[in-house]
Amino acid sequence: DQQVKQNSPSLSVQEGRISILNCDYTNSMFDYFLWYKKYPAEGPTFLISISSIKDKNEDGRFTVFLNKSAKHLSLHIVPSQPGDSAVYFCAAAPSGGYQKVTFGIGTKLQVIP
Amino acid sequence: DTGVSQDPRHKITKRGQNVTFRCDPISEHNRLYWYRQTLGQGPEFLTYFQNEAQLEKSRLLSDRFSAERPKGSFSTLEIQRTEQGDSAMYLCASSLEQLGQYNLGSYNEQFFGPGTRLTVL
């Protein structure tokens, strides 16, 4: 069963506009929510995280919003740049002695110049 | 280059053969993870090590799979009697965890290697 769901396989956005990537989760035991970015032929790269006790975390052009009651999070990229074109994985991890990460299937973002 | 490295990057084998992959984590990292990613899916957790101890294995890791981290540094993942369904990208990641402390309030980033792409013919 998919505990982390990304329902949009792809997204195209014009350069300079906002990109919004969405993610839903089902497991209430998750305490950290993560976004990883992946370019072709490379491993995923950590982008930003948010703890379940927060509803927003911002890092430069990237902001992650968490709606715990809806079990929904989103990643906003403003302004979008062509170099942001990549596959974005939503992921989640529990707290505790280790952090086994559960990934969604990814959303391919294309930023059009 | 001080990132996570994996070798080989690509492996083509025939069904029934054994294959072994190697992962070299970031040198000071004490945790090492293996993931598998198939086409159209996200990475799926396989197993992880705290130093040389293998602390958890996923149900995905059948008895044909074995992973080791003999000296708490590099790790190997071996697949015996490969099947076509084993074709995937095998990703290794490492992280630095403070021993004896649970990671409350923060996520300790897992750094991923570039992966080994396995094709079983």
PDB file of N, CA and C in Angstrom, chain A residues 13-92:
ATOM      1  N   VAL A  13       5.635  24.198 -15.751  1.00  0.00           N
ATOM      2  CA  VAL A  13       5.451  25.553 -15.240  1.00  0.00           C
ATOM      3  C   VAL A  13       6.358  26.491 -16.030  1.00  0.00           C
ATOM      4  N   GLN A  14       5.872  27.687 -16.237  1.00  0.00           N
ATOM      5  CA  GLN A  14       6.674  28.694 -16.924  1.00  0.00           C
ATOM      6  C   GLN A  14       7.720  29.258 -15.959  1.00  0.00           C
ATOM      7  N   GLU A  15       8.895  29.521 -16.491  1.00  0.00           N
ATOM      8  CA  GLU A  15       9.959  30.144 -15.691  1.00  0.00           C
ATOM      9  C   GLU A  15       9.448  31.403 -15.020  1.00  0.00           C
ATOM     10  N   GLY A  16       9.790  31.579 -13.745  1.00  0.00           N
ATOM     11  CA  GLY A  16       9.388  32.753 -12.997  1.00  0.00           C
ATOM     12  C   GLY A  16       8.076  32.591 -12.253  1.00  0.00           C
ATOM     13  N   ARG A  17       7.286  31.581 -12.656  1.00  0.00           N
ATOM     14  CA  ARG A  17       6.010  31.361 -11.971  1.00  0.00           C
ATOM     15  C   ARG A  17       6.208  30.427 -10.776  1.00  0.00           C
ATOM     16  N   ILE A  18       5.132  30.192 -10.042  1.00  0.00           N
ATOM     17  CA  ILE A  18       5.189  29.306  -8.885  1.00  0.00           C
ATOM     18  C   ILE A  18       4.952  27.857  -9.312  1.00  0.00           C
ATOM     19  N   SER A  19       5.735  26.958  -8.757  1.00  0.00           N
ATOM     20  CA  SER A  19       5.500  25.520  -8.912  1.00  0.00           C
ATOM     21  C   SER A  19       4.949  25.002  -7.589  1.00  0.00           C
ATOM     22  N   ILE A  20       3.868  24.247  -7.660  1.00  0.00           N
ATOM     23  CA  ILE A  20       3.280  23.657  -6.454  1.00  0.00           C
ATOM     24  C   ILE A  20       3.190  22.148  -6.654  1.00  0.00           C
ATOM     25  N   LEU A  21       3.912  21.424  -5.823  1.00  0.00           N
ATOM     26  CA  LEU A  21       3.899  19.966  -5.883  1.00  0.00           C
ATOM     27  C   LEU A  21       3.189  19.454  -4.629  1.00  0.00           C
ATOM     28  N   ASN A  22       2.278  18.543  -4.827  1.00  0.00           N
ATOM     29  CA  ASN A  22       1.440  18.054  -3.733  1.00  0.00           C
ATOM     30  C   ASN A  22       1.753  16.623  -3.339  1.00  0.00           C
ATOM     31  N   CYS A  23       1.408  16.310  -2.093  1.00  0.00           N
ATOM     32  CA  CYS A  23       1.702  14.987  -1.556  1.00  0.00           C
ATOM     33  C   CYS A  23       0.687  14.688  -0.451  1.00  0.00           C
ATOM     34  N   ASP A  24       0.230  13.467  -0.399  1.00  0.00           N
ATOM     35  CA  ASP A  24      -0.650  13.014   0.675  1.00  0.00           C
ATOM     36  C   ASP A  24      -0.031  11.795   1.351  1.00  0.00           C
ATOM     37  N   TYR A  25      -0.329  11.612   2.621  1.00  0.00           N
ATOM     38  CA  TYR A  25       0.195  10.459   3.330  1.00  0.00           C
ATOM     39  C   TYR A  25      -0.911   9.834   4.168  1.00  0.00           C
ATOM     40  N   THR A  26      -0.702   8.579   4.534  1.00  0.00           N
ATOM     41  CA  THR A  26      -1.746   7.870   5.275  1.00  0.00           C
ATOM     42  C   THR A  26      -1.303   7.445   6.670  1.00  0.00           C
ATOM     43  N   ASN A  27      -0.009   7.361   6.898  1.00  0.00           N
ATOM     44  CA  ASN A  27       0.493   6.831   8.161  1.00  0.00           C
ATOM     45  C   ASN A  27       0.644   7.936   9.204  1.00  0.00           C
ATOM     46  N   SER A  28      -0.131   7.852  10.269  1.00  0.00           N
ATOM     47  CA  SER A  28      -0.089   8.878  11.316  1.00  0.00           C
ATOM     48  C   SER A  28       1.192   8.835  12.144  1.00  0.00           C
ATOM     49  N   MET A  29       2.001   7.791  11.967  1.00  0.00           N
ATOM     50  CA  MET A  29       3.239   7.668  12.734  1.00  0.00           C
ATOM     51  C   MET A  29       4.377   8.494  12.143  1.00  0.00           C
ATOM     52  N   PHE A  30       4.189   9.031  10.958  1.00  0.00           N
ATOM     53  CA  PHE A  30       5.243   9.845  10.365  1.00  0.00           C
ATOM     54  C   PHE A  30       5.413  11.139  11.164  1.00  0.00           C
ATOM     55  N   ASP A  31       6.657  11.493  11.422  1.00  0.00           N
ATOM     56  CA  ASP A  31       6.957  12.713  12.164  1.00  0.00           C
ATOM     57  C   ASP A  31       7.733  13.732  11.352  1.00  0.00           C
ATOM     58  N   TYR A  32       8.370  13.280  10.281  1.00  0.00           N
ATOM     59  CA  TYR A  32       9.136  14.192   9.439  1.00  0.00           C
ATOM     60  C   TYR A  32       8.711  13.979   7.997  1.00  0.00           C
ATOM     61  N   PHE A  33       8.613  15.082   7.304  1.00  0.00           N
ATOM     62  CA  PHE A  33       8.216  15.036   5.911  1.00  0.00           C
ATOM     63  C   PHE A  33       9.296  15.731   5.092  1.00  0.00           C
ATOM     64  N   LEU A  34       9.646  15.096   4.003  1.00  0.00           N
ATOM     65  CA  LEU A  34      10.852  15.489   3.281  1.00  0.00           C
ATOM     66  C   LEU A  34      10.546  15.661   1.808  1.00  0.00           C
ATOM     67  N   TRP A  35      11.331  16.484   1.187  1.00  0.00           N
ATOM     68  CA  TRP A  35      11.337  16.547  -0.271  1.00  0.00           C
ATOM     69  C   TRP A  35      12.762  16.300  -0.753  1.00  0.00           C
ATOM     70  N   TYR A  36      12.861  15.391  -1.706  1.00  0.00           N
ATOM     71  CA  TYR A  36      14.120  15.107  -2.368  1.00  0.00           C
ATOM     72  C   TYR A  36      13.962  15.441  -3.839  1.00  0.00           C
ATOM     73  N   LYS A  37      15.058  15.882  -4.436  1.00  0.00           N
ATOM     74  CA  LYS A  37      15.080  16.214  -5.858  1.00  0.00           C
ATOM     75  C   LYS A  37      16.030  15.245  -6.550  1.00  0.00           C
ATOM     76  N   LYS A  38      15.652  14.816  -7.746  1.00  0.00           N
ATOM     77  CA  LYS A  38      16.521  13.869  -8.452  1.00  0.00           C
ATOM     78  C   LYS A  38      16.669  14.268  -9.905  1.00  0.00           C
ATOM     79  N   TYR A  39      17.947  14.435 -10.299  1.00  0.00           N
ATOM     80  CA  TYR A  39      18.276  14.630 -11.700  1.00  0.00           C
ATOM     81  C   TYR A  39      18.598  13.277 -12.315  1.00  0.00           C
ATOM     82  N   PRO A  40      18.460  13.142 -13.637  1.00  0.00           N
ATOM     83  CA  PRO A  40      18.798  11.886 -14.308  1.00  0.00           C
ATOM     84  C   PRO A  40      20.234  11.466 -14.009  1.00  0.00           C
ATOM     85  N   ALA A  41      20.430  10.180 -13.811  1.00  0.00           N
ATOM     86  CA  ALA A  41      21.752   9.582 -13.598  1.00  0.00           C
ATOM     87  C   ALA A  41      22.402  10.011 -12.281  1.00  0.00           C
ATOM     88  N   GLU A  42      21.624  10.607 -11.389  1.00  0.00           N
ATOM     89  CA  GLU A  42      22.145  10.964 -10.077  1.00  0.00           C
ATOM     90  C   GLU A  42      21.232  10.395  -9.005  1.00  0.00           C
ATOM     91  N   GLY A  43      21.761  10.263  -7.789  1.00  0.00           N
ATOM     92  CA  GLY A  43      20.915   9.868  -6.689  1.00  0.00           C
ATOM     93  C   GLY A  43      20.065  11.037  -6.203  1.00  0.00           C
ATOM     94  N   PRO A  44      19.006  10.756  -5.433  1.00  0.00           N
ATOM     95  CA  PRO A  44      18.183  11.837  -4.893  1.00  0.00           C
ATOM     96  C   PRO A  44      19.004  12.753  -3.982  1.00  0.00           C
ATOM     97  N   THR A  45      18.668  14.017  -3.996  1.00  0.00           N
ATOM     98  CA  THR A  45      19.337  15.024  -3.160  1.00  0.00           C
ATOM     99  C   THR A  45      18.303  15.645  -2.243  1.00  0.00           C
ATOM    100  N   PHE A  46      18.616  15.688  -0.961  1.00  0.00           N
ATOM    101  CA  PHE A  46      17.701  16.272   0.017  1.00  0.00           C
ATOM    102  C   PHE A  46      17.481  17.746  -0.270  1.00  0.00           C
ATOM    103  N   LEU A  47      16.225  18.179  -0.196  1.00  0.00           N
ATOM    104  CA  LEU A  47      15.898  19.560  -0.495  1.00  0.00           C
ATOM    105  C   LEU A  47      15.447  20.313   0.754  1.00  0.00           C
ATOM    106  N   ILE A  48      14.427  19.815   1.416  1.00  0.00           N
ATOM    107  CA  ILE A  48      13.853  20.518   2.559  1.00  0.00           C
ATOM    108  C   ILE A  48      13.029  19.522   3.373  1.00  0.00           C
ATOM    109  N   SER A  49      12.903  19.797   4.651  1.00  0.00           N
ATOM    110  CA  SER A  49      12.087  18.924   5.502  1.00  0.00           C
ATOM    111  C   SER A  49      11.189  19.772   6.388  1.00  0.00           C
ATOM    112  N   ILE A  50      10.217  19.114   6.987  1.00  0.00           N
ATOM    113  CA  ILE A  50       9.363  19.767   7.968  1.00  0.00           C
ATOM    114  C   ILE A  50       8.991  18.758   9.030  1.00  0.00           C
ATOM    115  N   SER A  51       9.012  19.191  10.270  1.00  0.00           N
ATOM    116  CA  SER A  51       8.588  18.356  11.382  1.00  0.00           C
ATOM    117  C   SER A  51       7.081  18.425  11.515  1.00  0.00           C
ATOM    118  N   SER A  52       6.497  17.390  12.085  1.00  0.00           N
ATOM    119  CA  SER A  52       5.042  17.348  12.225  1.00  0.00           C
ATOM    120  C   SER A  52       4.507  18.393  13.205  1.00  0.00           C
ATOM    121  N   ILE A  53       5.392  19.009  13.977  1.00  0.00           N
ATOM    122  CA  ILE A  53       4.927  20.026  14.929  1.00  0.00           C
ATOM    123  C   ILE A  53       4.857  21.415  14.285  1.00  0.00           C
ATOM    124  N   LYS A  54       5.283  21.497  13.035  1.00  0.00           N
ATOM    125  CA  LYS A  54       5.231  22.766  12.326  1.00  0.00           C
ATOM    126  C   LYS A  54       4.237  22.687  11.180  1.00  0.00           C
ATOM    127  N   ASP A  55       3.857  23.862  10.654  1.00  0.00           N
ATOM    128  CA  ASP A  55       2.993  23.840   9.478  1.00  0.00           C
ATOM    129  C   ASP A  55       3.649  24.495   8.261  1.00  0.00           C
ATOM    130  N   LYS A  56       4.830  25.051   8.456  1.00  0.00           N
ATOM    131  CA  LYS A  56       5.517  25.705   7.353  1.00  0.00           C
ATOM    132  C   LYS A  56       7.015  25.721   7.628  1.00  0.00           C
ATOM    133  N   ASN A  57       7.779  25.493   6.564  1.00  0.00           N
ATOM    134  CA  ASN A  57       9.222  25.651   6.650  1.00  0.00           C
ATOM    135  C   ASN A  57       9.705  26.235   5.332  1.00  0.00           C
ATOM    136  N   GLU A  58      10.544  27.236   5.451  1.00  0.00           N
ATOM    137  CA  GLU A  58      10.968  27.981   4.271  1.00  0.00           C
ATOM    138  C   GLU A  58      12.485  27.941   4.156  1.00  0.00           C
ATOM    139  N   ASP A  59      12.976  27.780   2.934  1.00  0.00           N
ATOM    140  CA  ASP A  59      14.417  27.807   2.676  1.00  0.00           C
ATOM    141  C   ASP A  59      14.634  28.413   1.303  1.00  0.00           C
ATOM    142  N   GLY A  60      14.887  29.708   1.297  1.00  0.00           N
ATOM    143  CA  GLY A  60      15.096  30.386   0.027  1.00  0.00           C
ATOM    144  C   GLY A  60      13.848  30.367  -0.829  1.00  0.00           C
ATOM    145  N   ARG A  61      13.978  29.834  -2.021  1.00  0.00           N
ATOM    146  CA  ARG A  61      12.838  29.793  -2.939  1.00  0.00           C
ATOM    147  C   ARG A  61      11.880  28.651  -2.634  1.00  0.00           C
ATOM    148  N   PHE A  62      12.239  27.799  -1.710  1.00  0.00           N
ATOM    149  CA  PHE A  62      11.461  26.586  -1.422  1.00  0.00           C
ATOM    150  C   PHE A  62      10.731  26.712  -0.089  1.00  0.00           C
ATOM    151  N   THR A  63       9.439  26.422  -0.107  1.00  0.00           N
ATOM    152  CA  THR A  63       8.632  26.418   1.101  1.00  0.00           C
ATOM    153  C   THR A  63       7.811  25.139   1.128  1.00  0.00           C
ATOM    154  N   VAL A  64       7.813  24.477   2.261  1.00  0.00           N
ATOM    155  CA  VAL A  64       6.975  23.298   2.420  1.00  0.00           C
ATOM    156  C   VAL A  64       5.882  23.622   3.435  1.00  0.00           C
ATOM    157  N   PHE A  65       4.661  23.264   3.091  1.00  0.00           N
ATOM    158  CA  PHE A  65       3.493  23.464   3.946  1.00  0.00           C
ATOM    159  C   PHE A  65       2.965  22.106   4.367  1.00  0.00           C
ATOM    160  N   LEU A  66       2.603  22.001   5.646  1.00  0.00           N
ATOM    161  CA  LEU A  66       2.067  20.741   6.157  1.00  0.00           C
ATOM    162  C   LEU A  66       0.691  20.986   6.761  1.00  0.00           C
ATOM    163  N   ASN A  67      -0.286  20.235   6.311  1.00  0.00           N
ATOM    164  CA  ASN A  67      -1.638  20.246   6.881  1.00  0.00           C
ATOM    165  C   ASN A  67      -1.846  18.868   7.503  1.00  0.00           C
ATOM    166  N   LYS A  68      -1.577  18.782   8.803  1.00  0.00           N
ATOM    167  CA  LYS A  68      -1.580  17.488   9.458  1.00  0.00           C
ATOM    168  C   LYS A  68      -2.974  16.874   9.520  1.00  0.00           C
ATOM    169  N   SER A  69      -3.989  17.701   9.708  1.00  0.00           N
ATOM    170  CA  SER A  69      -5.354  17.165   9.806  1.00  0.00           C
ATOM    171  C   SER A  69      -5.784  16.548   8.490  1.00  0.00           C
ATOM    172  N   ALA A  70      -5.318  17.116   7.387  1.00  0.00           N
ATOM    173  CA  ALA A  70      -5.655  16.582   6.065  1.00  0.00           C
ATOM    174  C   ALA A  70      -4.631  15.561   5.581  1.00  0.00           C
ATOM    175  N   LYS A  71      -3.575  15.376   6.335  1.00  0.00           N
ATOM    176  CA  LYS A  71      -2.470  14.492   5.936  1.00  0.00           C
ATOM    177  C   LYS A  71      -1.981  14.873   4.537  1.00  0.00           C
ATOM    178  N   HIS A  72      -1.672  16.142   4.401  1.00  0.00           N
ATOM    179  CA  HIS A  72      -1.301  16.682   3.104  1.00  0.00           C
ATOM    180  C   HIS A  72      -0.135  17.642   3.269  1.00  0.00           C
ATOM    181  N   LEU A  73       0.806  17.562   2.338  1.00  0.00           N
ATOM    182  CA  LEU A  73       1.863  18.566   2.314  1.00  0.00           C
ATOM    183  C   LEU A  73       2.105  19.000   0.882  1.00  0.00           C
ATOM    184  N   SER A  74       2.693  20.184   0.771  1.00  0.00           N
ATOM    185  CA  SER A  74       2.977  20.704  -0.558  1.00  0.00           C
ATOM    186  C   SER A  74       4.318  21.426  -0.541  1.00  0.00           C
ATOM    187  N   LEU A  75       4.938  21.435  -1.683  1.00  0.00           N
ATOM    188  CA  LEU A  75       6.204  22.140  -1.884  1.00  0.00           C
ATOM    189  C   LEU A  75       5.955  23.257  -2.881  1.00  0.00           C
ATOM    190  N   HIS A  76       6.299  24.486  -2.477  1.00  0.00           N
ATOM    191  CA  HIS A  76       6.166  25.632  -3.351  1.00  0.00           C
ATOM    192  C   HIS A  76       7.556  26.103  -3.757  1.00  0.00           C
ATOM    193  N   ILE A  77       7.725  26.335  -5.036  1.00  0.00           N
ATOM    194  CA  ILE A  77       8.994  26.855  -5.557  1.00  0.00           C
ATOM    195  C   ILE A  77       8.685  28.184  -6.235  1.00  0.00           C
ATOM    196  N   VAL A  78       9.252  29.259  -5.669  1.00  0.00           N
ATOM    197  CA  VAL A  78       8.988  30.587  -6.205  1.00  0.00           C
ATOM    198  C   VAL A  78      10.274  31.422  -6.194  1.00  0.00           C
ATOM    199  N   PRO A  79      10.690  32.015  -7.305  1.00  0.00           N
ATOM    200  CA  PRO A  79      10.181  31.733  -8.651  1.00  0.00           C
ATOM    201  C   PRO A  79      10.822  30.466  -9.207  1.00  0.00           C
ATOM    202  N   SER A  80      10.141  29.797 -10.076  1.00  0.00           N
ATOM    203  CA  SER A  80      10.673  28.576 -10.678  1.00  0.00           C
ATOM    204  C   SER A  80      11.748  28.928 -11.701  1.00  0.00           C
ATOM    205  N   GLN A  81      12.784  28.095 -11.746  1.00  0.00           N
ATOM    206  CA  GLN A  81      13.889  28.305 -12.671  1.00  0.00           C
ATOM    207  C   GLN A  81      14.095  27.034 -13.508  1.00  0.00           C
ATOM    208  N   PRO A  82      14.620  27.166 -14.713  1.00  0.00           N
ATOM    209  CA  PRO A  82      14.837  25.973 -15.550  1.00  0.00           C
ATOM    210  C   PRO A  82      15.668  24.892 -14.851  1.00  0.00           C
ATOM    211  N   GLY A  83      16.618  25.294 -14.018  1.00  0.00           N
ATOM    212  CA  GLY A  83      17.431  24.334 -13.281  1.00  0.00           C
ATOM    213  C   GLY A  83      16.657  23.547 -12.240  1.00  0.00           C
ATOM    214  N   ASP A  84      15.438  23.962 -11.966  1.00  0.00           N
ATOM    215  CA  ASP A  84      14.590  23.211 -11.039  1.00  0.00           C
ATOM    216  C   ASP A  84      13.961  21.993 -11.705  1.00  0.00           C
ATOM    217  N   SER A  85      14.071  21.892 -13.002  1.00  0.00           N
ATOM    218  CA  SER A  85      13.495  20.761 -13.727  1.00  0.00           C
ATOM    219  C   SER A  85      14.145  19.467 -13.247  1.00  0.00           C
ATOM    220  N   ALA A  86      13.343  18.606 -12.672  1.00  0.00           N
ATOM    221  CA  ALA A  86      13.837  17.370 -12.052  1.00  0.00           C
ATOM    222  C   ALA A  86      12.633  16.561 -11.591  1.00  0.00           C
ATOM    223  N   VAL A  87      12.893  15.385 -11.051  1.00  0.00           N
ATOM    224  CA  VAL A  87      11.848  14.611 -10.391  1.00  0.00           C
ATOM    225  C   VAL A  87      11.901  14.930  -8.900  1.00  0.00           C
ATOM    226  N   TYR A  88      10.761  15.258  -8.329  1.00  0.00           N
ATOM    227  CA  TYR A  88      10.677  15.593  -6.917  1.00  0.00           C
ATOM    228  C   TYR A  88       9.947  14.475  -6.174  1.00  0.00           C
ATOM    229  N   PHE A  89      10.638  13.939  -5.172  1.00  0.00           N
ATOM    230  CA  PHE A  89      10.054  12.888  -4.353  1.00  0.00           C
ATOM    231  C   PHE A  89       9.609  13.465  -3.021  1.00  0.00           C
ATOM    232  N   CYS A  90       8.381  13.216  -2.682  1.00  0.00           N
ATOM    233  CA  CYS A  90       7.889  13.455  -1.341  1.00  0.00           C
ATOM    234  C   CYS A  90       8.218  12.224  -0.510  1.00  0.00           C
ATOM    235  N   ALA A  91       8.597  12.413   0.733  1.00  0.00           N
ATOM    236  CA  ALA A  91       8.959  11.275   1.567  1.00  0.00           C
ATOM    237  C   ALA A  91       8.603  11.583   3.016  1.00  0.00           C
ATOM    238  N   ALA A  92       8.581  10.547   3.825  1.00  0.00           N
ATOM    239  CA  ALA A  92       8.243  10.718   5.225  1.00  0.00           C
ATOM    240  C   ALA A  92       9.021   9.728   6.070  1.00  0.00           C
TER     241      ALA A  92
END
